Short mmCIF file of C-alpha atoms in Angstrom, two decimals:
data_model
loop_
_atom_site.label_atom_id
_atom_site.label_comp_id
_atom_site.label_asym_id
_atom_site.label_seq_id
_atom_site.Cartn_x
_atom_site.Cartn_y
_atom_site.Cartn_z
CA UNK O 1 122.25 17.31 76.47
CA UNK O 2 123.80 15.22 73.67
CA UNK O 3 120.31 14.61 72.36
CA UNK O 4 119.44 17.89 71.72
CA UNK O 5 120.37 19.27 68.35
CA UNK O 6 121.66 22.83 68.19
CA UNK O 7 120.12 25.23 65.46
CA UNK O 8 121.19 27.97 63.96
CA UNK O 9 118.70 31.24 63.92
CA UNK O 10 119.46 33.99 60.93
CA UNK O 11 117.50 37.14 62.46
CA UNK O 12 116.99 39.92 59.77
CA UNK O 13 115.07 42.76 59.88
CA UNK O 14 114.51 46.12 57.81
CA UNK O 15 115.74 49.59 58.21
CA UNK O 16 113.39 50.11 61.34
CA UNK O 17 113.06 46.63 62.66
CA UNK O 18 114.95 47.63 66.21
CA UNK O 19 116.29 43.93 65.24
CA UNK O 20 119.61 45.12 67.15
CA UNK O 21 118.13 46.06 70.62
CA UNK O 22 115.94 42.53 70.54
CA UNK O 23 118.78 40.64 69.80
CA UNK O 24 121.03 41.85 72.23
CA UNK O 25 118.05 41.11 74.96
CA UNK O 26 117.39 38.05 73.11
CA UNK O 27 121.33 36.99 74.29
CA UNK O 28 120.28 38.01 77.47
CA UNK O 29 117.00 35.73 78.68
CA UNK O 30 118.41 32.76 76.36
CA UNK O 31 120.90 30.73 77.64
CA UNK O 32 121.59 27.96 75.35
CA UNK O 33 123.35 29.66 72.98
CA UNK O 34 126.74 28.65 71.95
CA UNK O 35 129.76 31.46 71.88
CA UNK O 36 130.70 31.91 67.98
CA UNK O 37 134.41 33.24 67.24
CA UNK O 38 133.75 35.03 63.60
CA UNK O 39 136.85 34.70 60.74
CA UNK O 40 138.62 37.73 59.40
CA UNK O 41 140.86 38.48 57.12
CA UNK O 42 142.36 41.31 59.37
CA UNK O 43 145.84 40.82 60.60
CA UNK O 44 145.88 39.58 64.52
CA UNK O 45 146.49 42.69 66.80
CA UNK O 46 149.12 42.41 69.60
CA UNK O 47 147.70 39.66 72.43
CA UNK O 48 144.83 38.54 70.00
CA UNK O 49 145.06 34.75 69.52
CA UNK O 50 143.61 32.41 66.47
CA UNK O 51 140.38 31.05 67.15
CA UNK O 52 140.00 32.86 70.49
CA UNK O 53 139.28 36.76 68.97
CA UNK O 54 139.07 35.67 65.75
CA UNK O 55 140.16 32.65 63.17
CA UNK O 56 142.55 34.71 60.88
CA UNK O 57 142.36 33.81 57.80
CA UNK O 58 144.54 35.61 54.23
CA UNK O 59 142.14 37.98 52.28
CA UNK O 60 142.61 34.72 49.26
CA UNK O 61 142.21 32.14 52.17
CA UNK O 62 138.73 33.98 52.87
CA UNK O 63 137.86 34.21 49.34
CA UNK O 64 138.64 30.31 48.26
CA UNK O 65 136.00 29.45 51.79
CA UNK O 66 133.28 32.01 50.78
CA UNK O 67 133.99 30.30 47.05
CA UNK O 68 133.37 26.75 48.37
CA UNK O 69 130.19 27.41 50.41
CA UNK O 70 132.56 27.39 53.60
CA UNK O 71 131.00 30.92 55.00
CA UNK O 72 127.63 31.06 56.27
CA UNK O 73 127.35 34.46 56.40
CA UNK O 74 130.01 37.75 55.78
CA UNK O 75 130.14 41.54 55.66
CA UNK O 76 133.45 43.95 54.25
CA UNK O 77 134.38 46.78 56.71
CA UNK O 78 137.85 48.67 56.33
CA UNK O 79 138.46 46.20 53.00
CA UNK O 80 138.62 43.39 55.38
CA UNK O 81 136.24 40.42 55.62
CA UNK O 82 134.56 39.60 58.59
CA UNK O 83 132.43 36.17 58.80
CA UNK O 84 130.75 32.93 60.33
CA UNK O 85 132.62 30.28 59.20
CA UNK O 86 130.34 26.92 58.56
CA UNK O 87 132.68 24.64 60.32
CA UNK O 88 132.63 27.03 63.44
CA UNK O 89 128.26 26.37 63.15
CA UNK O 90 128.74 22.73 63.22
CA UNK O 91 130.74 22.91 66.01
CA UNK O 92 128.33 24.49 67.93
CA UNK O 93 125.29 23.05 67.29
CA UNK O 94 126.82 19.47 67.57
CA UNK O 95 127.37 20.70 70.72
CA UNK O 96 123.76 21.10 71.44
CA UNK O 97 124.16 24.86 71.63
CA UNK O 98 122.39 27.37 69.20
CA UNK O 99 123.34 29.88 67.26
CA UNK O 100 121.84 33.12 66.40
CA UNK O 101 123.35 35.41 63.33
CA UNK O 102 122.04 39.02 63.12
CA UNK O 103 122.46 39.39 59.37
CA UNK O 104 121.65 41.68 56.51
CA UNK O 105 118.51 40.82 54.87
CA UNK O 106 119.42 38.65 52.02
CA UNK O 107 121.37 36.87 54.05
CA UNK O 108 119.47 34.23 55.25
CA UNK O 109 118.51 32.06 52.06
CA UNK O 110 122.32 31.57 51.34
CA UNK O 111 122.53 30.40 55.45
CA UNK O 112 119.45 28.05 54.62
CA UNK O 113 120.92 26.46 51.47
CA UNK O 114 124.09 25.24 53.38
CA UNK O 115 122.83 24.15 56.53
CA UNK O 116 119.32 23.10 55.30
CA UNK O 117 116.67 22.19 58.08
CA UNK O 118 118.75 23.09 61.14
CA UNK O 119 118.67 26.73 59.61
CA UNK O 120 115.52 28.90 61.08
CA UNK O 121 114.72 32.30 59.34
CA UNK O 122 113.43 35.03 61.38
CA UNK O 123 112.63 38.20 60.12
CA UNK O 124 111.80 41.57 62.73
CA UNK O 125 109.09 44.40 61.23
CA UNK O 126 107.80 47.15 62.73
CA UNK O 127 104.18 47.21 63.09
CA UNK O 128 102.89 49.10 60.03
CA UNK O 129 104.06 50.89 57.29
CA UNK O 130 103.15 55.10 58.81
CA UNK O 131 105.37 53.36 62.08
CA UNK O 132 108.34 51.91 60.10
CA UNK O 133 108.35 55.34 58.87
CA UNK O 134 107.81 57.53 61.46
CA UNK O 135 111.29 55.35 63.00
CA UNK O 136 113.17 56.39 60.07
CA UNK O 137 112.32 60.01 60.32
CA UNK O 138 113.37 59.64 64.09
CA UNK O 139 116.95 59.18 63.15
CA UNK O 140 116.59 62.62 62.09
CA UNK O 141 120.40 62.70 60.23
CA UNK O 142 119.43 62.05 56.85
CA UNK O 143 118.37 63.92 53.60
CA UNK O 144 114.68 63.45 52.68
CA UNK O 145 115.58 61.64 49.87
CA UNK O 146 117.61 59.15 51.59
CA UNK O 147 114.41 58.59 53.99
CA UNK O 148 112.29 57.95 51.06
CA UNK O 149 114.91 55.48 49.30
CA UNK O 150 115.73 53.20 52.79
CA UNK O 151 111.80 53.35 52.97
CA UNK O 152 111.21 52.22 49.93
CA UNK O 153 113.50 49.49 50.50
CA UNK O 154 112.40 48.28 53.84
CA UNK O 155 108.92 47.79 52.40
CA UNK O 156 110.02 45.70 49.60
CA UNK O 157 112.11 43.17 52.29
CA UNK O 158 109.15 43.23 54.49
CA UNK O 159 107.18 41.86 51.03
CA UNK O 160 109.86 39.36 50.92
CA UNK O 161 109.44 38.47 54.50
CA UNK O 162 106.74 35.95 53.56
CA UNK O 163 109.23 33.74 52.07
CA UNK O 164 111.11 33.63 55.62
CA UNK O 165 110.14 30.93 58.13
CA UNK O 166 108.80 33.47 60.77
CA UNK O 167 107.86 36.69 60.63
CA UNK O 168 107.36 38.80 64.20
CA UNK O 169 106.57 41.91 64.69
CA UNK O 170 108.47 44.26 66.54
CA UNK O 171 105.48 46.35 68.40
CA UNK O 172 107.15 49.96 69.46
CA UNK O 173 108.66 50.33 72.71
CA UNK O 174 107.97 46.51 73.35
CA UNK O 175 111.40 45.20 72.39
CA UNK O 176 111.32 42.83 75.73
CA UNK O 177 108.58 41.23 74.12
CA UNK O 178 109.59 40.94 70.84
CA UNK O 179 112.80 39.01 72.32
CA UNK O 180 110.72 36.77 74.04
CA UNK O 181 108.44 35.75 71.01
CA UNK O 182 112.09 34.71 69.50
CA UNK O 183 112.59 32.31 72.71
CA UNK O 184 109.00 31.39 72.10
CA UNK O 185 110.00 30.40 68.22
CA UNK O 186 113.32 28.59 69.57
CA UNK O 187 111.39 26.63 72.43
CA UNK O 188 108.98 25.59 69.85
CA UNK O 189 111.45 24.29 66.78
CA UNK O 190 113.24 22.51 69.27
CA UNK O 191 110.49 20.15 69.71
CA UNK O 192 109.58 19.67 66.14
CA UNK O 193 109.10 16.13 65.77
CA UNK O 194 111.79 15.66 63.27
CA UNK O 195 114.28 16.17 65.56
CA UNK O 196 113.99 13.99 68.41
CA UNK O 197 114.73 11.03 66.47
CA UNK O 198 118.22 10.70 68.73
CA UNK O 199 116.06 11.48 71.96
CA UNK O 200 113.69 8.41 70.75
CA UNK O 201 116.33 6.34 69.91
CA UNK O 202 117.79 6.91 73.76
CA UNK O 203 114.92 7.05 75.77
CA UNK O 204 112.55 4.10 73.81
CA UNK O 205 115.17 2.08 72.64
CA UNK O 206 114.02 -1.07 70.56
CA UNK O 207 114.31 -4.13 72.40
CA UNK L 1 91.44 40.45 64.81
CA UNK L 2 90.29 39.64 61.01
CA UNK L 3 94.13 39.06 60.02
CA UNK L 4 94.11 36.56 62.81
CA UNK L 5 94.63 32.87 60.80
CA UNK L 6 92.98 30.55 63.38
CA UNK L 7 94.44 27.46 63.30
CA UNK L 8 93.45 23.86 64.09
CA UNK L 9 96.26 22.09 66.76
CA UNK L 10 95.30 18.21 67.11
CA UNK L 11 96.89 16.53 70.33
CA UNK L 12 97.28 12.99 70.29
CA UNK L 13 99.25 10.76 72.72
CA UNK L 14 99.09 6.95 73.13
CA UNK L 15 98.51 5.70 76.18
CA UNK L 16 100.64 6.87 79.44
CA UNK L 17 100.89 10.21 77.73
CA UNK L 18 99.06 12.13 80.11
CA UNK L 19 97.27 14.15 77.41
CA UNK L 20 93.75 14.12 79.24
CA UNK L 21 95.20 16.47 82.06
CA UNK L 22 97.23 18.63 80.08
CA UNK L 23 94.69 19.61 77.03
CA UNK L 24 92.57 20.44 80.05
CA UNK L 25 95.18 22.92 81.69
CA UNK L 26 95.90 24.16 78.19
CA UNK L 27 92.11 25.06 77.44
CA UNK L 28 92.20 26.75 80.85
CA UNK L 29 95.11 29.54 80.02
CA UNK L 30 95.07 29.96 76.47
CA UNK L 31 92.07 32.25 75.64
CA UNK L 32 91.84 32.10 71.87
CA UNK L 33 90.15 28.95 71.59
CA UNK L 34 86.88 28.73 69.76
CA UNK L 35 84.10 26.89 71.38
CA UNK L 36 83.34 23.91 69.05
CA UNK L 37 79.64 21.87 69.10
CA UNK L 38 80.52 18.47 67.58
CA UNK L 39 77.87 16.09 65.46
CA UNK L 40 76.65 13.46 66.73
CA UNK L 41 73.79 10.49 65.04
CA UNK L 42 72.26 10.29 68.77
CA UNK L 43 68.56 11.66 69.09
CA UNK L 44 68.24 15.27 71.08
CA UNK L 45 67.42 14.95 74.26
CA UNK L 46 64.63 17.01 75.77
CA UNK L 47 65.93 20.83 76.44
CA UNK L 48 68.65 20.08 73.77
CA UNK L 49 68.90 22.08 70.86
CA UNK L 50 70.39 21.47 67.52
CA UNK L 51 73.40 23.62 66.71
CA UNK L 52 73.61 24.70 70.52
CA UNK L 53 74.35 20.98 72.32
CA UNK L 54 75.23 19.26 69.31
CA UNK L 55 74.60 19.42 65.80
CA UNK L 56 72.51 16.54 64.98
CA UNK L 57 72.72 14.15 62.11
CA UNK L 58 70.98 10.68 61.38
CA UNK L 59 73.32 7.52 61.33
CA UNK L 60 73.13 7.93 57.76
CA UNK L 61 73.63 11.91 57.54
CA UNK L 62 76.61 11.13 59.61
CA UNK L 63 78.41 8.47 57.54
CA UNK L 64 77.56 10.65 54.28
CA UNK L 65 79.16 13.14 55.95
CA UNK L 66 82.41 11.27 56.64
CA UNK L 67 82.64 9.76 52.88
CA UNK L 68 82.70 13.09 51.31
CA UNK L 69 85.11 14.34 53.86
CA UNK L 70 83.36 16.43 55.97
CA UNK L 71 84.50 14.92 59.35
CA UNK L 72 87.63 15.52 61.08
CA UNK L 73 87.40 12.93 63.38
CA UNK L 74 84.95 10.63 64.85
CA UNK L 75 84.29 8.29 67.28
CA UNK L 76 81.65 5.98 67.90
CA UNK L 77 80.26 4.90 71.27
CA UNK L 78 77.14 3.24 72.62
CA UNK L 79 76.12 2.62 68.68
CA UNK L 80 76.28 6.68 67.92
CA UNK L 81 78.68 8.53 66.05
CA UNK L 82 80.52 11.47 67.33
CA UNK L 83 82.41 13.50 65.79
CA UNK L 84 83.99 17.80 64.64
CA UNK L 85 82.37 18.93 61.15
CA UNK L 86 84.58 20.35 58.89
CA UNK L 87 82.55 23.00 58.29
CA UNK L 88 82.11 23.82 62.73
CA UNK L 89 86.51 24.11 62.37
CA UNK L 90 86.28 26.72 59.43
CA UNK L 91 83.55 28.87 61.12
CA UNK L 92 86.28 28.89 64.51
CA UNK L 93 89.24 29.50 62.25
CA UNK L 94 88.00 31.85 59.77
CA UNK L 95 86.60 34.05 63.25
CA UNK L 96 90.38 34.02 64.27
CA UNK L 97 90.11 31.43 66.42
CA UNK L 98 91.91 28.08 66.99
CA UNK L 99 90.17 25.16 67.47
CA UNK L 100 92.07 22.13 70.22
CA UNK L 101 91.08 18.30 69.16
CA UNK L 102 92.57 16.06 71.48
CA UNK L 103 92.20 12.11 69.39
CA UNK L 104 93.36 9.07 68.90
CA UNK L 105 96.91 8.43 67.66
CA UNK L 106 96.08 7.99 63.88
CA UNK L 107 93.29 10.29 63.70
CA UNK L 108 95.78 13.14 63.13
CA UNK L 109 96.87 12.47 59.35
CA UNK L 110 93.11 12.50 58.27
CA UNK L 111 92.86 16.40 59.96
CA UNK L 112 95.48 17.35 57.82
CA UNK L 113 94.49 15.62 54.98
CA UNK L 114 90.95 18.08 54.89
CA UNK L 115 92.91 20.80 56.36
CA UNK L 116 96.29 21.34 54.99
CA UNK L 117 99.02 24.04 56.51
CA UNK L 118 96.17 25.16 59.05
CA UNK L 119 95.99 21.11 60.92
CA UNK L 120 99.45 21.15 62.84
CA UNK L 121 99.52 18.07 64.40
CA UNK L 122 101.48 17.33 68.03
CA UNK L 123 101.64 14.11 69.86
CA UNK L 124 102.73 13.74 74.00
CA UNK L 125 104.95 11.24 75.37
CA UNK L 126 106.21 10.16 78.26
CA UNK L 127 109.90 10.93 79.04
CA UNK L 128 111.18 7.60 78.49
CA UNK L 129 110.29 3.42 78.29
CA UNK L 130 110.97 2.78 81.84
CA UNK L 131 108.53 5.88 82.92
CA UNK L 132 105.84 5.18 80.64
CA UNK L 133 105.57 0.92 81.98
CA UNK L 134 105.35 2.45 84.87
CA UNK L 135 102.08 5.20 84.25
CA UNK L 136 100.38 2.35 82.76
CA UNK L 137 101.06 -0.31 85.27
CA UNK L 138 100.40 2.38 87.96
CA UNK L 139 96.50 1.71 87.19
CA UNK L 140 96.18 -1.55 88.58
CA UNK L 141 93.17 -2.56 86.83
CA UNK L 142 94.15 -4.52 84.32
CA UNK L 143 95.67 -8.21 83.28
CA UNK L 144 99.88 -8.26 82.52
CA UNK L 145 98.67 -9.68 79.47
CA UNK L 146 96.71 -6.29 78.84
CA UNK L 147 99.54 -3.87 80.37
CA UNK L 148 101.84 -5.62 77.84
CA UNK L 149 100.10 -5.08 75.02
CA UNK L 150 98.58 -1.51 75.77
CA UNK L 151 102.87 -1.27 76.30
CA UNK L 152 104.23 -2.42 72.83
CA UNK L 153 101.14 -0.17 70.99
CA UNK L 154 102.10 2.71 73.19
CA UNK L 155 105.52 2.39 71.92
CA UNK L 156 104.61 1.85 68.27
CA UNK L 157 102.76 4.90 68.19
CA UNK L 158 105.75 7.04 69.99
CA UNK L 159 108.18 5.26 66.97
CA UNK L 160 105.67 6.96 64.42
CA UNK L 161 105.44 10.10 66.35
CA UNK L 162 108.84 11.56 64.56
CA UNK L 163 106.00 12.08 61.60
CA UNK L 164 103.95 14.88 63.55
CA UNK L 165 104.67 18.18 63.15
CA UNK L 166 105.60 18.10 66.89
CA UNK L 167 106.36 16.11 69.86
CA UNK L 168 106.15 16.79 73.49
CA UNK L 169 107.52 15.17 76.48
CA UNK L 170 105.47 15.14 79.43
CA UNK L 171 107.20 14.97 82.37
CA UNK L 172 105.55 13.16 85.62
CA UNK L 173 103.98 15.77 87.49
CA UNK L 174 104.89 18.58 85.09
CA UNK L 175 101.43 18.82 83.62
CA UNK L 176 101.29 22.45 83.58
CA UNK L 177 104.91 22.85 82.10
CA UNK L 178 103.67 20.66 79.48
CA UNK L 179 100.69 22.78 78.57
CA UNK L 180 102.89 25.45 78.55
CA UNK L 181 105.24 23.93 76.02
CA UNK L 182 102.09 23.21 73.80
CA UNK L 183 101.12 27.04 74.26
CA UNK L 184 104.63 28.09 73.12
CA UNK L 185 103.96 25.81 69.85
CA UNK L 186 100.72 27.38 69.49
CA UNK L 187 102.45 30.68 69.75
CA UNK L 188 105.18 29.88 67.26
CA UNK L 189 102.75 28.58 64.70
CA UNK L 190 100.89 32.31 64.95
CA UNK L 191 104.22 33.77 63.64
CA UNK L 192 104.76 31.70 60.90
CA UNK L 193 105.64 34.11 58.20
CA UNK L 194 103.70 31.94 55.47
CA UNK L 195 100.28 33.25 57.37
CA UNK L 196 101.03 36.86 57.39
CA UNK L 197 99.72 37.24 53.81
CA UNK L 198 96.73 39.24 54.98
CA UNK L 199 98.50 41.28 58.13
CA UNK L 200 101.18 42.46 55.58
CA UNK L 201 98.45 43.47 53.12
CA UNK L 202 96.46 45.63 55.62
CA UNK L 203 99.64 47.02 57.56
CA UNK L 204 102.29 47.60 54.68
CA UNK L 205 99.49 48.34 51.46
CA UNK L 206 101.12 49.34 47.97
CA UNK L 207 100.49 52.81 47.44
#
C-alpha cells in the first residue's frame, strides 16, 4: 500500500452533464478513496468538532490560505467559504488513498497548477448538443431565456473540454456506466509508468 | 465509428514478463483490433498472395523502407526481414481501429518516434526480483551463466521501463487479470480528451 501514490481526480461537467448522479455511484463501486474533511469559515455548530465536520477556519484565516495557493478548490454559500484545503490532499494521497473533487468547471486548472501531475482532469458531457438540451428543458423551472443562456454556456465549457485530460461522455440513462469509465480512467493512471518508481525501487531493488 | 481515433498500443516486456500469453488473451476479448499483414523480404510462397499473407518487399525494398522511416518495427530471422509498415498502422487507425504490436524492449521509442500521441507505449513485468529469477530459471534449458545474464538485462530493461507511457505487473497465474488491466489502459487512452477534436465537432457543431 505505501507504494501506491494517491491522486487527486477534479470531475467537472456542464449544465447537463448528470456529473452529480455518476459521482455519487462513482463513491460507491470505488473503494480507494480517501475521506476528505472540507474547511469553512462557518462558526462550529453545537457537537461539531475541528477537523472531524469541518477544519474551521476565520473568514481572514480562509482568505490569507486561498491567497497563498493553500485551497485547492472553494465555493461561497450563505457568505461563508466552504473548501478543500491542499494540506488535507496531501494527506490523503500520501496515504495512498485518492481523492475525487466534484467542482465547478473552471475549477480544475487552478487544482492542476498546485498539485501538478498527481492532479487528473475529468470532464462529464452529455452525448450531443439536441441531448444536452433536451436535459435542460427537462428541468422544466426556468424562463426560456435562462435555457438559452445556461445552453449557451455549457457548449462553450464542453469546447473547453479539450484542454482537460479526459473527456467521457455521459450517454443518457447510462450513468452506471459512465461511473465505471471513471474507475476505468483511475485503474489506468495508476499504472502510468511514472509512478511506480517507489514500487521499482521496492520490488527490484539494486543490488 | 469515423470519430473513432484508432490508436497504436505497443507491448513490450523483457524476459519473464509473460507478455506472449497475455497479448494473446488480450487479442481474444478486445474486439476493436485491426487485422494487420506485416512486410516481409522473403519470396511468396505458392497460394500466397501479396497484400493478403504478407506484403512483400525485396531485401532492398525492405531496408529502403526502414531508412526513410516507414517501418515500425522489424525483425529479422532466417536472413529475411519482417516487419509492420507504417503505412498498414495508418490504414487500421484511420478505419477506427487500434492496432496491438507486441516487440522487443527498445523497439517501442522508434513507434513513437513515426507515430507521435497515437504510439502509447506499455511494458509488463513481473511482480518483483525474486519472482522474475524464478520464471526464468523455471525453464530449465539453459546454462547459470545464461539465466544470469538473461537476469541482469531483464532487470535493466524493467529500470528503463519508468520511461513508457505505462507499466504493468503481471502477476503469476493472473494472465487474464493482466490483459484486463491492459484493456482498461486501452480504454482510458479512448477518452483522452485531446482526441475528441472530431466527436466534439460532429456532436456539439457551431451554429
Amino acid at each position: 500500500m505505501t507504494d501506491r501514490v494517491g491522486l487527486v481526480f477534479v470531475i467537472s461537467g456542464p449544465s447537463g452533464s448528470g456529473k452529480g448522479t455518476v459521482v455519487d455511484i462513482l463513491r460507491e463501486i470505488y473503494d480507494e478513496i480517501g475521506v476528505s474533511v472540507s474547511a469553512t469559515s462557518r462558526s462550529p455548530r453545537p457537537g461539531e468538532a475541528d477537523g472531524v465536520n469541518y477544519y474551521y477556519k476565520t473568514r481572514e484565516e480562509f482568505e490569507s490560505l486561498i491567497k497563498n495557493g493553500e485551497v485547492l478548490e472553494y465555493t461561497q454559500y450563505n457568505s461563508n467559504y466552504y473548501g478543500t484545503l491542499k494540506s488535507e490532499a496531501d494527506k490523503i494521497t500520501a496515504s495512498g488513498k485518492d481523492l475525487i473533487l466534484e467542482i465547478e468547471i473552471d475549477g480544475g486548472g487552478q487544482v492542476k497548477r498546485l498539485l501538478g501531475d498527481k492532479c487528473i482532469n475529468i470532464m462529464l458531457i452529455a452525448p450531443d448538443a439536441a441531448e444536452l438540451e433536451r436535459r435542460l428543458r427537462d428541468r422544466g423551472t426556468e424562463t426560456e431565456e435562462a435555457i438559452l443562456g445556461r445552453l449557451a454556456r455549457a457548449k462553450e465549457e464542453i469546447k473547453e473540454g479539450i484542454k482537460m485530460d479526459y473527456l467521457v461522455v455521459n450517454e443518457t440513462g447510462k450513468s452506471r456506466e459512465c461511473a465505471e469509465k471513471l474507475l476505468t480512467i483511475i485503474k489506468a493512471e495508476h499504472m502510468r509508468a511514472h509512478r511506480a518508481e517507489n514500487y521499482l525501487k521496492k520490488n527490484f531493488p539494486e543490488n
